[in-house]
CSV table of N, CA and C in Angstrom, one decimal:
chain,number,residue,atom,x,y,z
T,174,ALA,N,-75.4,44.1,-23.7
T,174,ALA,CA,-74.6,43.7,-22.8
T,174,ALA,C,-73.7,44.3,-22.6
T,175,SER,N,-73.2,45.3,-23.7
T,175,SER,CA,-72.0,46.0,-23.5
T,175,SER,C,-72.1,47.3,-22.7
T,176,VAL,N,-73.5,47.6,-22.8
T,176,VAL,CA,-73.6,48.7,-21.9
T,176,VAL,C,-73.5,48.5,-20.5
T,177,ILE,N,-73.7,47.3,-20.0
T,177,ILE,CA,-73.7,47.2,-18.5
T,177,ILE,C,-72.4,46.6,-18.1
T,178,GLU,N,-71.7,46.1,-19.1
T,178,GLU,CA,-70.0,45.7,-18.9
T,178,GLU,C,-69.4,46.6,-17.7
T,179,GLY,N,-68.7,45.9,-16.7
T,179,GLY,CA,-68.3,46.8,-16.0
T,179,GLY,C,-69.1,47.3,-14.9
T,180,LEU,N,-70.3,47.0,-14.6
T,180,LEU,CA,-70.9,48.0,-13.7
T,180,LEU,C,-71.5,46.7,-12.6
T,181,ALA,N,-71.2,45.7,-12.6
T,181,ALA,CA,-71.5,44.6,-11.5
T,181,ALA,C,-71.0,45.4,-10.2
T,182,VAL,N,-71.7,44.9,-9.2
T,182,VAL,CA,-71.6,45.4,-7.8
T,182,VAL,C,-71.5,44.2,-7.3
T,183,GLU,N,-70.6,43.1,-7.1
T,183,GLU,CA,-70.8,42.1,-6.6
T,183,GLU,C,-70.7,41.8,-5.0
T,184,GLY,N,-71.4,41.2,-4.6
T,184,GLY,CA,-71.1,41.2,-3.1
T,184,GLY,C,-71.6,42.3,-2.3
T,185,ALA,N,-72.2,43.2,-3.1
T,185,ALA,CA,-72.8,44.3,-2.4
T,185,ALA,C,-73.8,44.3,-1.5
T,186,ASP,N,-73.7,44.7,0.1
T,186,ASP,CA,-74.6,44.8,1.1
T,186,ASP,C,-75.2,45.9,0.8
T,187,PRO,N,-76.5,46.2,0.6
T,187,PRO,CA,-77.7,47.2,0.4
T,187,PRO,C,-77.8,47.9,1.7
T,188,GLY,N,-77.4,47.1,2.5
T,188,GLY,CA,-77.6,47.7,4.0
T,188,GLY,C,-76.2,48.5,4.4
T,189,ARG,N,-75.1,48.4,3.8
T,189,ARG,CA,-73.7,49.3,4.2
T,189,ARG,C,-73.8,50.4,3.1
T,190,THR,N,-73.5,51.6,4.0
T,190,THR,CA,-73.6,53.0,3.1
T,190,THR,C,-72.6,53.1,1.9
T,191,ALA,N,-71.3,52.3,2.3
T,191,ALA,CA,-70.4,52.6,1.2
T,191,ALA,C,-71.1,51.6,0.0
T,192,ASP,N,-71.5,50.2,0.2
T,192,ASP,CA,-72.2,49.7,-0.8
T,192,ASP,C,-73.5,50.2,-1.8
T,193,ARG,N,-74.0,50.9,-0.7
T,193,ARG,CA,-75.3,51.6,-1.6
T,193,ARG,C,-74.9,52.5,-2.4
T,194,SER,N,-73.8,53.4,-2.1
T,194,SER,CA,-73.1,54.5,-2.8
T,194,SER,C,-72.7,53.8,-4.2
T,195,ARG,N,-71.9,52.4,-4.3
T,195,ARG,CA,-71.4,51.8,-5.1
T,195,ARG,C,-72.6,51.6,-6.2
T,196,VAL,N,-73.7,51.2,-5.7
T,196,VAL,CA,-74.7,50.9,-6.2
T,196,VAL,C,-75.6,51.8,-6.8
T,197,PHE,N,-75.5,53.0,-6.3
T,197,PHE,CA,-76.2,54.4,-7.0
T,197,PHE,C,-75.2,54.8,-8.1
T,198,GLN,N,-74.1,55.0,-7.8
T,198,GLN,CA,-73.0,55.3,-8.6
T,198,GLN,C,-73.1,54.5,-10.2
T,199,ALA,N,-73.4,52.9,-9.9
T,199,ALA,CA,-73.3,52.1,-11.1
T,199,ALA,C,-74.8,52.6,-11.9
T,200,VAL,N,-75.7,52.6,-10.9
T,200,VAL,CA,-77.1,53.1,-11.8
T,200,VAL,C,-76.9,54.3,-12.6
T,201,ALA,N,-76.2,55.5,-12.0
T,201,ALA,CA,-76.1,56.6,-12.9
T,201,ALA,C,-74.9,56.2,-13.8
T,202,LEU,N,-74.0,55.5,-13.8
T,202,LEU,CA,-72.9,55.1,-15.1
T,202,LEU,C,-74.0,54.5,-15.8
T,203,LEU,N,-74.6,53.7,-15.7
T,203,LEU,CA,-75.6,52.9,-16.6
T,203,LEU,C,-76.4,53.9,-17.2
T,204,LEU,N,-77.1,54.7,-16.8
T,204,LEU,CA,-78.2,55.9,-17.4
T,204,LEU,C,-77.2,56.8,-18.4
T,205,GLY,N,-76.1,57.3,-17.6
T,205,GLY,CA,-75.1,57.7,-18.4
T,205,GLY,C,-74.8,57.2,-19.7
T,206,ARG,N,-74.3,55.9,-19.8
T,206,ARG,CA,-73.8,55.4,-21.1
T,206,ARG,C,-74.9,55.2,-21.9
T,207,ILE,N,-76.5,54.8,-21.6
T,207,ILE,CA,-77.5,54.5,-22.5
T,207,ILE,C,-77.9,55.8,-23.3
T,208,ALA,N,-77.7,57.1,-22.1
T,208,ALA,CA,-78.0,58.4,-22.6
T,208,ALA,C,-76.9,59.0,-23.6
T,209,ALA,N,-75.6,58.3,-23.7
T,209,ALA,CA,-74.7,58.8,-24.6
T,209,ALA,C,-75.1,58.4,-25.8
T,210,ASP,N,-75.6,57.7,-26.2
T,210,ASP,CA,-76.3,57.3,-27.5
T,210,ASP,C,-77.6,58.2,-28.0
T,211,ALA,N,-78.5,58.3,-27.3
T,211,ALA,CA,-79.6,59.0,-27.5
T,211,ALA,C,-80.1,59.5,-26.1
T,212,PRO,N,-81.0,60.6,-26.3
T,212,PRO,CA,-81.6,61.0,-24.7
T,212,PRO,C,-82.4,59.8,-24.2
T,213,VAL,N,-82.9,60.0,-23.0
T,213,VAL,CA,-83.3,59.2,-22.0
T,213,VAL,C,-84.4,59.5,-21.5
T,214,LEU,N,-85.6,59.0,-21.5
T,214,LEU,CA,-86.5,59.2,-20.6
T,214,LEU,C,-87.0,58.0,-19.5
T,215,LEU,N,-86.9,58.5,-18.3
T,215,LEU,CA,-86.9,57.2,-17.4
T,215,LEU,C,-88.2,57.5,-16.8
T,216,VAL,N,-89.1,56.7,-16.8
T,216,VAL,CA,-90.7,56.8,-16.3
T,216,VAL,C,-90.7,56.1,-15.4
T,217,VAL,N,-91.5,56.6,-14.4
T,217,VAL,CA,-91.6,56.0,-12.9
T,217,VAL,C,-93.1,56.2,-12.6
T,218,ASP,N,-93.9,55.2,-12.6
T,218,ASP,CA,-95.1,55.3,-12.4
T,218,ASP,C,-95.5,54.8,-10.9
T,219,ASP,N,-96.5,55.3,-10.1
T,219,ASP,CA,-97.1,55.0,-9.0
T,219,ASP,C,-95.9,55.2,-7.9
T,220,LEU,N,-95.1,56.3,-8.2
T,220,LEU,CA,-93.8,56.8,-7.2
T,220,LEU,C,-94.6,56.4,-5.5
T,221,GLN,N,-95.6,56.8,-5.4
T,221,GLN,CA,-96.0,56.8,-3.9
T,221,GLN,C,-95.8,55.3,-3.5
T,222,TRP,N,-95.4,54.4,-4.2
T,222,TRP,CA,-95.7,53.0,-3.5
T,222,TRP,C,-94.2,52.6,-3.8
T,223,ALA,N,-93.1,53.5,-4.1
T,223,ALA,CA,-91.7,53.3,-4.2
T,223,ALA,C,-91.4,52.9,-2.7
T,224,ASP,N,-90.2,51.7,-2.9
T,224,ASP,CA,-89.7,51.5,-1.6
T,224,ASP,C,-88.5,52.5,-1.3
T,225,PRO,N,-88.2,52.5,0.2
T,225,PRO,CA,-87.2,53.4,0.4
T,225,PRO,C,-85.8,53.5,-0.4
T,226,ALA,N,-85.5,52.3,-0.8
T,226,ALA,CA,-84.1,52.2,-1.7
T,226,ALA,C,-84.3,53.1,-3.1
T,227,SER,N,-85.8,52.5,-3.7
T,227,SER,CA,-85.7,53.6,-5.1
T,227,SER,C,-85.7,54.7,-4.5
T,228,VAL,N,-86.3,55.2,-3.5
T,228,VAL,CA,-86.5,56.5,-3.4
T,228,VAL,C,-84.9,57.5,-3.1
T,229,ASP,N,-84.1,56.4,-2.6
T,229,ASP,CA,-82.9,56.9,-2.2
T,229,ASP,C,-82.1,57.1,-3.6
T,230,VAL,N,-82.2,56.1,-4.5
T,230,VAL,CA,-81.4,56.2,-5.8
T,230,VAL,C,-82.0,57.3,-6.5
T,231,LEU,N,-83.5,57.6,-6.4
T,231,LEU,CA,-83.8,58.7,-7.7
T,231,LEU,C,-83.4,60.0,-6.9
T,232,ARG,N,-83.0,60.0,-5.2
T,232,ARG,CA,-82.6,61.6,-4.7
T,232,ARG,C,-81.1,61.4,-5.1
T,233,TYR,N,-80.4,60.2,-5.3
T,233,TYR,CA,-79.0,60.3,-5.5
T,233,TYR,C,-78.9,60.8,-6.5
T,234,LEU,N,-79.7,60.5,-7.7
T,234,LEU,CA,-79.4,60.7,-9.0
T,234,LEU,C,-79.9,62.4,-9.2
T,235,GLY,N,-80.5,63.0,-8.6
T,235,GLY,CA,-81.3,64.5,-8.4
T,235,GLY,C,-80.9,65.3,-9.7
T,236,ASP,N,-80.0,66.1,-9.6
T,236,ASP,CA,-79.7,67.3,-10.3
T,236,ASP,C,-78.6,66.5,-11.5
T,237,ASP,N,-78.2,65.4,-11.1
T,237,ASP,CA,-77.4,64.9,-12.0
T,237,ASP,C,-78.0,64.5,-13.5
T,238,LEU,N,-79.4,64.2,-13.5
T,238,LEU,CA,-80.0,63.4,-14.3
T,238,LEU,C,-80.1,64.2,-15.7
T,239,GLU,N,-80.1,65.8,-15.4
T,239,GLU,CA,-79.9,66.6,-16.9
T,239,GLU,C,-78.4,66.5,-17.4
T,240,ALA,N,-77.2,66.7,-16.4
T,240,ALA,CA,-76.1,66.5,-17.1
T,240,ALA,C,-75.9,65.0,-17.8
T,241,LEU,N,-76.8,64.0,-17.1
T,241,LEU,CA,-76.2,62.7,-18.1
T,241,LEU,C,-77.2,62.6,-19.4
T,242,GLY,N,-78.0,63.5,-19.7
T,242,GLY,CA,-79.1,63.5,-20.7
T,242,GLY,C,-80.2,62.4,-20.3
T,243,VAL,N,-80.8,62.6,-19.3
T,243,VAL,CA,-81.9,62.0,-19.0
T,243,VAL,C,-83.1,62.8,-18.0
T,244,VAL,N,-84.0,62.6,-18.6
T,244,VAL,CA,-85.4,63.6,-18.2
T,244,VAL,C,-86.3,62.2,-17.2
T,245,LEU,N,-86.7,62.6,-16.1
T,245,LEU,CA,-87.6,61.8,-15.4
T,245,LEU,C,-88.7,62.3,-15.4
T,246,LEU,N,-89.7,61.4,-15.7
T,246,LEU,CA,-91.0,61.7,-15.4
T,246,LEU,C,-91.6,60.8,-14.3
T,247,VAL,N,-92.2,61.4,-13.5
T,247,VAL,CA,-93.0,60.3,-12.6
T,247,VAL,C,-94.5,60.8,-12.4
T,248,ALA,N,-95.0,59.9,-12.0
T,248,ALA,CA,-96.6,60.0,-11.5
T,248,ALA,C,-96.9,59.2,-10.2
T,249,LEU,N,-97.6,60.2,-9.5
T,249,LEU,CA,-98.1,59.7,-8.1
T,249,LEU,C,-99.3,60.0,-7.6
T,250,ARG,N,-99.6,59.6,-6.6
T,250,ARG,CA,-100.7,60.4,-5.8
T,250,ARG,C,-100.4,61.0,-4.5
T,251,THR,N,-100.5,62.2,-4.7
T,251,THR,CA,-99.8,62.9,-3.5
T,251,THR,C,-100.6,62.7,-2.2
T,252,ALA,N,-102.0,62.1,-2.2
T,252,ALA,CA,-102.5,62.1,-1.0
T,252,ALA,C,-102.1,60.8,-0.3
T,253,THR,N,-101.7,60.1,-1.0
T,253,THR,CA,-101.3,58.7,-0.4
T,253,THR,C,-99.8,58.4,-0.4
T,254,SER,N,-98.8,59.4,-0.7
T,254,SER,CA,-97.6,59.1,-0.5
T,254,SER,C,-96.9,59.8,0.7
T,255,ARG,N,-95.5,58.8,0.9
T,255,ARG,CA,-94.9,59.5,2.1
T,255,ARG,C,-94.5,60.6,2.0
T,256,PRO,N,-94.0,61.2,3.0
T,256,PRO,CA,-93.4,62.7,2.9
T,256,PRO,C,-91.9,62.6,2.2
T,257,ASP,N,-91.2,61.6,2.5
T,257,ASP,CA,-89.9,61.3,1.6
T,257,ASP,C,-90.2,61.3,0.0
T,258,VAL,N,-91.2,60.9,-0.4
T,258,VAL,CA,-91.7,60.5,-1.9
T,258,VAL,C,-91.8,61.8,-2.4
T,259,ARG,N,-92.9,62.3,-1.7
T,259,ARG,CA,-93.3,63.9,-2.0
T,259,ARG,C,-92.1,64.9,-2.3
T,260,GLY,N,-91.0,64.6,-1.2
T,260,GLY,CA,-90.0,65.6,-1.4
T,260,GLY,C,-89.0,65.3,-2.7
T,261,LEU,N,-89.6,64.3,-3.4
T,261,LEU,CA,-88.8,64.4,-4.7
T,261,LEU,C,-89.2,65.2,-5.7
T,262,VAL,N,-90.5,65.3,-5.7
T,262,VAL,CA,-91.2,66.1,-6.7
T,262,VAL,C,-91.2,67.8,-6.5
């Protein structure tokens, strides 16, 4: 519980750009707090089925993952994935 203390994004409307940014920042902060204790491996399987919001948060994290101490491992089927998903790898 202490890892996520202060990360609540109450009343956030995921359709609003400002609220989406706050949620994305909270995800980055959470990963950073966890990685402060030990390196983190974030595994995303079947990325080709990811919803647009998940793709957006992964895009937001982007190059910051290394600075946070997080390694991202993804598995996807390129033949069935959308262009926005393929653009992440």
